[in-house]
Amino acid sequence: MRILVAGRQGQVAQALLRRFAGHEVVALEPPELDLTEDSSVARAMRAAAPELVVNAAAYTAVDRAEDQEALAFAVNRDGAARLAAAAAAIGAPFVHFSTDYVFDGRKGAPYLETDAPSPLGVYGRSKAEGEGAVLAANPRSVVLRTAWVCSADGANFVKTMLRLAAEREELRVVADQHGAPTFAADLAEAVAAMAPRLLAAPAGDAAFGLFHLTGAPHTTWHGFTAEILDQAAQRGHKRPRLAAIATTDYPTRAARPADGRLDCSHIRRVHGIQPADWRRSLALCLDALVGPAGENGL
Ligand SMILES: NC(=O)c1ccc[n+]([C@@H]2O[C@H](COP(=O)([O-])OP(=O)(O)OC[C@H]3O[C@@H](n4cnc5c(N)ncnc54)[C@H](OP(=O)(O)O)[C@@H]3O)[C@@H](O)[C@H]2O)c1
């Protein structure tokens, strides 16, 4: 399979490169591929002549987006739509990622794909508008809404907690934001599972559209941290005390949804894809970062 991945060093792009090793994969990011430039997208598409295009590129700086609204929209809405349209022009299906931050978190139950977006900040708005723009630009698109993405690559929550655990005697982590960690490798696996059907299916097929996919089970950042610290301790890592705090104790520039849980049953029904147990995926991630359990790899 010939695949063009937008994004290269990002968490999801790296996981896709690993999962699709053995296929013809071209993964590009600026300056080779800039989603905000027509000519850059056209050139990359011509050179790669892909059968499948996956957009793992995004403006993901949630707090900075509050001050860089134009750039966030240029990448997350207009850039995503530009790439989706270019894929449509050569008959290639398109896979795109979005976020639970398109919701305000006030539903009090896991969100369905049919729930209307209600973003709290610029990043969430740019991603929400990107979803619609992508689906309009290429009807053979899959938009995967996910959350709390982690991996052994790039900067993310797992790596931050490991670093702080080594430095501090106590970690204070918010316990009133609900969601589900999602490992990039599991997202890449889902793309691989869907790909053959996406290549064959015509526009209008149930394979395309908006889908929720996170890890399972649901937890809080505090619950996630407890598991990270437990599993790291099994690998010889120092285990600091863990204190539960409220979101109000940890103010951020952009507001986050207090309960961004996503119901993932639609993707199970249509594609047979089950949410991966993030605790198992975390173990694989820590194997890569720290070493296997029972060894003091740090
Ligand atoms: N991280 C999360 O917790 C999370 C949660 C929910 C959904 N998602 C979504 O999942 C997807 C992948 O996220 P991720 O965590 O893998 O992101 P990431 O690690 O921040 O990587 C994003 C990639 O996009 C590239 N990029 C930025 N601007 C670009 C542009 N104008 N043209 C081309 N490439 C550009 C970046 O390159 P540079 O480094 O050179 O800028 C980087 O390679 C995104 O759609 C994101 O919105 C992420």
CSV table of C-alpha atoms and ligand atoms in Angstrom, one decimal:
chain,number,residue,atom,x,y,z
A,1,MET,CA,0.0,0.0,0.0
A,2,ARG,CA,1.3,3.5,-0.8
A,3,ILE,CA,0.5,5.9,2.0
A,4,LEU,CA,1.1,9.6,2.5
A,5,VAL,CA,1.2,10.6,6.1
A,6,ALA,CA,1.1,14.3,7.0
A,7,GLY,CA,3.3,14.8,10.0
A,8,ARG,CA,6.5,13.0,10.7
A,9,GLN,CA,7.9,13.5,14.2
A,10,GLY,CA,4.5,13.6,15.9
A,11,GLN,CA,3.2,10.8,18.1
A,12,VAL,CA,0.6,9.4,15.7
A,13,ALA,CA,2.9,9.8,12.7
A,14,GLN,CA,5.6,7.9,14.3
A,15,ALA,CA,3.2,5.1,15.4
A,16,LEU,CA,1.9,4.9,11.8
A,17,LEU,CA,5.4,4.7,10.4
A,18,ARG,CA,6.1,1.8,12.8
A,19,ARG,CA,2.8,0.0,12.1
A,20,PHE,CA,3.1,0.4,8.3
A,21,ALA,CA,6.7,-0.6,8.0
A,22,GLY,CA,7.0,-2.8,4.9
A,23,HIS,CA,4.5,-0.6,3.0
A,24,GLU,CA,5.5,2.4,0.9
A,25,VAL,CA,5.0,5.2,3.4
A,26,VAL,CA,6.0,8.8,2.9
A,27,ALA,CA,5.7,10.8,6.1
A,28,LEU,CA,6.3,14.6,5.8
A,29,GLU,CA,6.1,17.7,7.9
A,30,PRO,CA,7.3,21.3,7.4
A,31,PRO,CA,9.2,22.3,5.4
A,32,GLU,CA,8.7,19.3,3.1
A,33,LEU,CA,4.9,19.4,3.6
A,34,ASP,CA,3.1,22.4,5.0
A,35,LEU,CA,-0.7,22.0,5.2
A,36,THR,CA,-1.1,25.8,5.1
A,37,GLU,CA,0.4,26.0,1.5
A,38,ASP,CA,-1.5,24.9,-1.6
A,39,SER,CA,1.7,24.3,-3.6
A,40,SER,CA,3.3,22.3,-0.8
A,41,VAL,CA,0.3,19.9,-0.5
A,42,ALA,CA,0.1,19.6,-4.3
A,43,ARG,CA,3.8,18.8,-4.6
A,44,ALA,CA,3.7,16.1,-1.9
A,45,MET,CA,0.6,14.5,-3.3
A,46,ARG,CA,2.1,14.4,-6.8
A,47,ALA,CA,5.4,12.9,-5.6
A,48,ALA,CA,3.9,10.3,-3.3
A,49,ALA,CA,0.9,9.3,-5.5
A,50,PRO,CA,-0.7,7.6,-2.5
A,51,GLU,CA,-3.5,5.1,-2.3
A,52,LEU,CA,-4.3,6.3,1.2
A,53,VAL,CA,-3.7,9.7,2.9
A,54,VAL,CA,-3.5,10.0,6.7
A,55,ASN,CA,-3.4,13.4,8.3
A,56,ALA,CA,-1.4,13.0,11.6
A,57,ALA,CA,-0.4,16.7,11.4
A,58,ALA,CA,-2.1,19.3,13.5
A,59,TYR,CA,-1.6,22.4,15.6
A,60,THR,CA,-1.8,20.7,19.0
A,61,ALA,CA,-0.6,23.4,21.4
A,62,VAL,CA,-3.9,23.7,23.3
A,63,ASP,CA,-2.9,26.7,25.5
A,64,ARG,CA,-0.9,28.6,22.9
A,65,ALA,CA,-3.8,28.3,20.4
A,66,GLU,CA,-5.7,30.9,22.5
A,67,ASP,CA,-3.1,33.5,21.3
A,68,GLN,CA,-2.6,31.9,17.8
A,69,GLU,CA,-6.1,31.5,16.6
A,70,ALA,CA,-5.3,32.2,12.9
A,71,LEU,CA,-2.5,29.6,12.8
A,72,ALA,CA,-4.6,27.0,14.6
A,73,PHE,CA,-7.4,27.4,12.1
A,74,ALA,CA,-5.0,27.5,9.2
A,75,VAL,CA,-3.6,24.1,10.1
A,76,ASN,CA,-6.5,22.3,11.8
A,77,ARG,CA,-9.4,23.5,9.6
A,78,ASP,CA,-8.1,24.8,6.3
A,79,GLY,CA,-4.9,22.7,6.1
A,80,ALA,CA,-6.8,19.5,6.9
A,81,ALA,CA,-9.4,20.3,4.3
A,82,ARG,CA,-6.8,21.2,1.7
A,83,LEU,CA,-5.1,17.8,2.2
A,84,ALA,CA,-8.5,16.0,2.1
A,85,ALA,CA,-9.4,17.7,-1.1
A,86,ALA,CA,-6.1,16.9,-2.7
A,87,ALA,CA,-6.6,13.2,-1.7
A,88,ALA,CA,-10.1,13.3,-3.2
A,89,ALA,CA,-8.7,14.7,-6.4
A,90,ILE,CA,-6.6,11.6,-6.9
A,91,GLY,CA,-9.3,9.2,-5.6
A,92,ALA,CA,-7.6,8.4,-2.3
A,93,PRO,CA,-9.5,7.9,0.9
A,94,PHE,CA,-8.5,10.1,3.8
A,95,VAL,CA,-8.0,9.5,7.5
A,96,HIS,CA,-8.0,12.4,9.9
A,97,PHE,CA,-7.8,12.7,13.7
A,98,SER,CA,-9.9,15.0,16.0
A,99,THR,CA,-10.3,15.4,19.7
A,100,ASP,CA,-12.7,15.2,22.7
A,101,TYR,CA,-11.9,18.9,23.1
A,102,VAL,CA,-14.6,19.6,20.5
A,103,PHE,CA,-17.0,19.1,23.5
A,104,ASP,CA,-17.5,21.2,26.6
A,105,GLY,CA,-17.6,18.1,28.9
A,106,ARG,CA,-21.0,19.0,30.5
A,107,LYS,CA,-23.0,16.1,29.1
A,108,GLY,CA,-22.5,13.9,32.1
A,109,ALA,CA,-22.2,10.8,30.0
A,110,PRO,CA,-19.9,9.5,27.2
A,111,TYR,CA,-20.4,11.6,24.0
A,112,LEU,CA,-21.8,10.1,20.8
A,113,GLU,CA,-20.8,11.0,17.3
A,114,THR,CA,-24.3,12.5,16.9
A,115,ASP,CA,-23.8,15.0,19.8
A,116,ALA,CA,-23.3,18.6,18.7
A,117,PRO,CA,-19.7,20.0,19.3
A,118,SER,CA,-19.5,22.7,21.9
A,119,PRO,CA,-15.8,23.5,22.2
A,120,LEU,CA,-14.4,25.6,25.1
A,121,GLY,CA,-11.3,27.0,23.4
A,122,VAL,CA,-9.6,27.9,20.2
A,123,TYR,CA,-8.0,24.5,19.7
A,124,GLY,CA,-11.3,22.7,20.1
A,125,ARG,CA,-13.1,25.1,17.8
A,126,SER,CA,-10.4,24.7,15.1
A,127,LYS,CA,-10.6,20.9,15.3
A,128,ALA,CA,-14.4,20.9,15.3
A,129,GLU,CA,-14.5,23.0,12.2
A,130,GLY,CA,-11.8,20.9,10.7
A,131,GLU,CA,-14.0,17.7,11.0
A,132,GLY,CA,-16.8,19.2,8.9
A,133,ALA,CA,-14.3,20.7,6.4
A,134,VAL,CA,-12.6,17.4,5.9
A,135,LEU,CA,-15.8,15.4,5.5
A,136,ALA,CA,-17.0,18.0,3.0
A,137,ALA,CA,-13.8,18.1,1.0
A,138,ASN,CA,-13.4,14.3,0.7
A,139,PRO,CA,-16.6,12.2,1.2
A,140,ARG,CA,-14.3,9.1,1.5
A,141,SER,CA,-12.9,10.4,4.8
A,142,VAL,CA,-12.7,8.8,8.2
A,143,VAL,CA,-12.5,11.3,11.1
A,144,LEU,CA,-11.3,9.6,14.3
A,145,ARG,CA,-12.0,11.6,17.4
A,146,THR,CA,-9.6,10.5,20.1
A,147,ALA,CA,-8.2,11.8,23.4
A,148,TRP,CA,-5.2,12.0,25.8
A,149,VAL,CA,-2.8,10.6,23.1
A,150,CYS,CA,0.4,9.1,24.5
A,151,SER,CA,3.4,7.2,23.2
A,152,ALA,CA,7.1,6.7,23.7
A,153,ASP,CA,7.7,9.4,21.1
A,154,GLY,CA,7.3,13.2,21.5
A,155,ALA,CA,6.2,15.1,24.5
A,156,ASN,CA,3.2,13.7,26.4
A,157,PHE,CA,1.7,13.1,29.8
A,158,VAL,CA,3.4,9.7,30.4
A,159,LYS,CA,6.9,11.2,29.8
A,160,THR,CA,6.1,14.3,31.9
A,161,MET,CA,4.9,12.1,34.9
A,162,LEU,CA,8.0,9.9,34.6
A,163,ARG,CA,10.3,13.0,34.7
A,164,LEU,CA,8.4,14.6,37.6
A,165,ALA,CA,8.4,11.2,39.5
A,166,ALA,CA,12.2,11.2,39.3
A,167,GLU,CA,12.5,14.8,40.5
A,168,ARG,CA,9.8,15.1,43.2
A,169,GLU,CA,8.6,13.5,46.4
A,170,GLU,CA,4.9,14.3,45.7
A,171,LEU,CA,2.9,14.7,42.5
A,172,ARG,CA,-0.3,16.7,42.5
A,173,VAL,CA,-2.6,15.7,39.7
A,174,VAL,CA,-6.2,16.8,38.8
A,175,ALA,CA,-8.8,14.2,39.7
A,176,ASP,CA,-11.9,15.8,38.4
A,177,GLN,CA,-11.3,15.6,34.6
A,178,HIS,CA,-12.6,12.4,33.1
A,179,GLY,CA,-11.5,10.7,29.9
A,180,ALA,CA,-9.5,7.9,28.5
A,181,PRO,CA,-5.8,7.7,27.6
A,182,THR,CA,-5.2,6.5,24.1
A,183,PHE,CA,-1.9,5.1,22.9
A,184,ALA,CA,-0.7,6.2,19.4
A,185,ALA,CA,0.1,2.6,18.6
A,186,ASP,CA,-3.5,1.6,19.1
A,187,LEU,CA,-4.7,4.4,16.8
A,188,ALA,CA,-2.2,3.2,14.1
A,189,GLU,CA,-3.5,-0.3,14.6
A,190,ALA,CA,-7.1,0.9,14.0
A,191,VAL,CA,-6.0,2.7,10.8
A,192,ALA,CA,-4.4,-0.6,9.6
A,193,ALA,CA,-7.5,-2.5,10.4
A,194,MET,CA,-9.7,-0.1,8.5
A,195,ALA,CA,-7.4,0.6,5.5
A,196,PRO,CA,-8.4,-2.3,3.2
A,197,ARG,CA,-12.1,-1.5,3.4
A,198,LEU,CA,-11.4,2.3,3.0
A,199,LEU,CA,-9.4,1.6,-0.2
A,200,ALA,CA,-12.3,-0.4,-1.7
A,201,ALA,CA,-15.4,1.4,-0.4
A,202,PRO,CA,-17.3,4.0,-2.5
A,203,ALA,CA,-18.3,7.4,-1.2
A,204,GLY,CA,-21.5,7.0,0.9
A,205,ASP,CA,-20.3,3.7,2.4
A,206,ALA,CA,-20.8,3.3,6.2
A,207,ALA,CA,-17.0,2.8,6.5
A,208,PHE,CA,-16.6,6.6,6.1
A,209,GLY,CA,-17.6,9.4,8.5
A,210,LEU,CA,-17.0,10.4,12.1
A,211,PHE,CA,-15.9,7.8,14.7
A,212,HIS,CA,-14.9,7.9,18.3
A,213,LEU,CA,-11.9,5.9,19.4
A,214,THR,CA,-10.1,6.1,22.7
A,215,GLY,CA,-8.5,3.6,25.1
A,216,ALA,CA,-10.5,1.9,27.8
A,217,PRO,CA,-11.5,2.0,30.6
A,218,HIS,CA,-12.4,5.6,31.4
A,219,THR,CA,-10.4,7.3,34.2
A,220,THR,CA,-9.1,10.7,35.4
A,221,TRP,CA,-5.7,12.2,35.0
A,222,HIS,CA,-5.1,11.2,38.6
A,223,GLY,CA,-6.2,7.6,38.0
A,224,PHE,CA,-3.9,7.5,34.9
A,225,THR,CA,-1.0,8.9,36.9
A,226,ALA,CA,-1.5,6.2,39.7
A,227,GLU,CA,-1.2,3.5,37.0
A,228,ILE,CA,1.8,5.1,35.4
A,229,LEU,CA,3.5,5.3,38.9
A,230,ASP,CA,2.6,1.7,39.8
A,231,GLN,CA,3.9,0.3,36.5
A,232,ALA,CA,7.0,2.5,36.6
A,233,ALA,CA,7.7,1.3,40.2
A,234,GLN,CA,7.5,-2.3,39.0
A,235,ARG,CA,10.3,-1.3,36.6
A,236,GLY,CA,12.5,0.0,39.5
A,237,HIS,CA,11.4,3.7,39.2
A,238,LYS,CA,11.1,5.8,42.4
A,239,ARG,CA,7.4,6.2,43.4
A,240,PRO,CA,6.5,9.6,44.8
A,241,ARG,CA,3.3,10.3,46.8
A,242,LEU,CA,0.3,11.1,44.6
A,243,ALA,CA,-2.2,13.8,45.7
A,244,ALA,CA,-5.5,14.5,44.1
A,245,ILE,CA,-6.2,18.1,43.2
A,246,ALA,CA,-9.1,19.9,41.5
A,247,THR,CA,-8.9,21.6,38.1
A,248,THR,CA,-9.3,24.9,39.9
A,249,ASP,CA,-6.0,24.2,41.7
A,250,TYR,CA,-4.2,23.9,38.3
A,251,PRO,CA,-5.3,26.8,36.1
A,252,THR,CA,-4.5,26.6,32.4
A,253,ARG,CA,-4.8,29.3,29.7
A,254,ALA,CA,-7.4,27.2,27.8
A,255,ALA,CA,-10.3,25.5,29.5
A,256,ARG,CA,-10.5,21.7,29.1
A,257,PRO,CA,-13.7,19.6,29.2
A,258,ALA,CA,-14.2,18.2,32.7
A,259,ASP,CA,-15.8,15.0,31.2
A,260,GLY,CA,-14.7,14.3,27.7
A,261,ARG,CA,-15.5,10.6,27.7
A,262,LEU,CA,-16.2,9.3,24.2
A,263,ASP,CA,-18.6,6.4,23.5
A,264,CYS,CA,-16.7,4.1,21.1
A,265,SER,CA,-19.5,1.7,20.1
A,266,HIS,CA,-20.0,3.1,16.6
A,267,ILE,CA,-16.5,2.1,15.4
A,268,ARG,CA,-17.0,-1.3,16.9
A,269,ARG,CA,-20.3,-1.8,15.1
A,270,VAL,CA,-19.0,-0.5,11.7
A,271,HIS,CA,-15.4,-1.6,11.7
A,272,GLY,CA,-15.2,-4.2,14.4
A,273,ILE,CA,-12.6,-2.1,16.3
A,274,GLN,CA,-12.6,-2.3,20.1
A,275,PRO,CA,-11.0,0.3,22.4
A,276,ALA,CA,-7.6,-1.1,23.5
A,277,ASP,CA,-7.0,-1.4,27.3
A,278,TRP,CA,-4.7,1.5,27.9
A,279,ARG,CA,-3.1,-0.1,30.9
A,280,ARG,CA,-1.7,-2.8,28.6
A,281,SER,CA,-0.6,-0.2,26.0
A,282,LEU,CA,1.0,1.8,28.9
A,283,ALA,CA,3.0,-1.3,29.8
A,284,LEU,CA,4.3,-1.6,26.2
A,285,CYS,CA,5.1,2.1,26.2
A,286,LEU,CA,7.0,1.8,29.5
A,287,ASP,CA,8.9,-1.2,28.2
A,288,ALA,CA,10.2,1.1,25.5
A,289,LEU,CA,10.9,4.1,27.8
A,290,VAL,CA,12.1,2.5,31.0
A,291,GLY,CA,12.7,-1.2,30.2
A,292,PRO,CA,10.7,-4.4,31.0
A,293,ALA,CA,9.1,-4.9,34.5
A,294,GLY,CA,11.6,-6.3,37.0
A,295,GLU,CA,14.5,-4.4,35.5
A,296,ASN,CA,15.9,-1.1,36.6
A,297,GLY,CA,16.2,0.4,33.1
A,298,LEU,CA,16.4,4.1,33.9
B,1,LIG,N1,-2.0,14.7,21.6
B,1,LIG,C1,-3.2,14.5,22.1
B,1,LIG,O1,-3.4,14.4,23.3
B,1,LIG,C2,-4.4,14.5,21.2
B,1,LIG,C3,-5.6,14.3,21.7
B,1,LIG,C4,-6.7,14.2,20.9
B,1,LIG,C5,-6.5,14.3,19.5
B,1,LIG,N2,-5.3,14.5,19.0
B,1,LIG,C6,-5.1,14.7,17.5
B,1,LIG,O2,-4.4,13.6,17.1
B,1,LIG,C7,-3.6,14.0,15.9
B,1,LIG,C8,-2.1,13.7,16.1
B,1,LIG,O3,-1.7,14.3,17.3
B,1,LIG,P1,-0.2,14.1,17.9
B,1,LIG,O4,-0.3,14.0,19.4
B,1,LIG,O5,0.5,13.0,17.1
B,1,LIG,O6,0.4,15.5,17.5
B,1,LIG,P2,1.9,16.0,17.6
B,1,LIG,O7,2.8,15.0,18.3
B,1,LIG,O8,1.8,17.4,18.2
B,1,LIG,O9,2.4,16.1,16.1
B,1,LIG,C9,1.8,17.0,15.2
B,1,LIG,C10,2.6,17.0,13.9
B,1,LIG,O10,2.0,18.0,13.0
B,1,LIG,C11,3.0,18.7,12.4
B,1,LIG,N3,2.5,20.0,11.9
B,1,LIG,C12,2.2,21.1,12.6
B,1,LIG,N4,1.9,22.1,11.8
B,1,LIG,C13,1.9,21.6,10.5
B,1,LIG,C14,1.7,22.1,9.2
B,1,LIG,N5,1.3,23.4,9.0
B,1,LIG,N6,1.8,21.3,8.1
B,1,LIG,C15,2.2,20.0,8.3
B,1,LIG,N7,2.5,19.5,9.5
B,1,LIG,C16,2.3,20.3,10.6
B,1,LIG,C17,4.1,18.9,13.5
B,1,LIG,O11,5.3,19.3,12.9
B,1,LIG,P3,6.2,20.3,13.7
B,1,LIG,O12,6.6,19.6,14.9
B,1,LIG,O13,7.3,20.6,12.7
B,1,LIG,O14,5.3,21.5,14.0
B,1,LIG,C18,4.1,17.5,14.0
B,1,LIG,O15,4.9,16.6,13.3
B,1,LIG,C19,-3.9,15.5,15.8
B,1,LIG,O16,-4.9,15.7,14.8
B,1,LIG,C20,-4.4,15.9,17.1
B,1,LIG,O17,-5.3,17.0,17.1
B,1,LIG,C21,-4.2,14.6,19.8
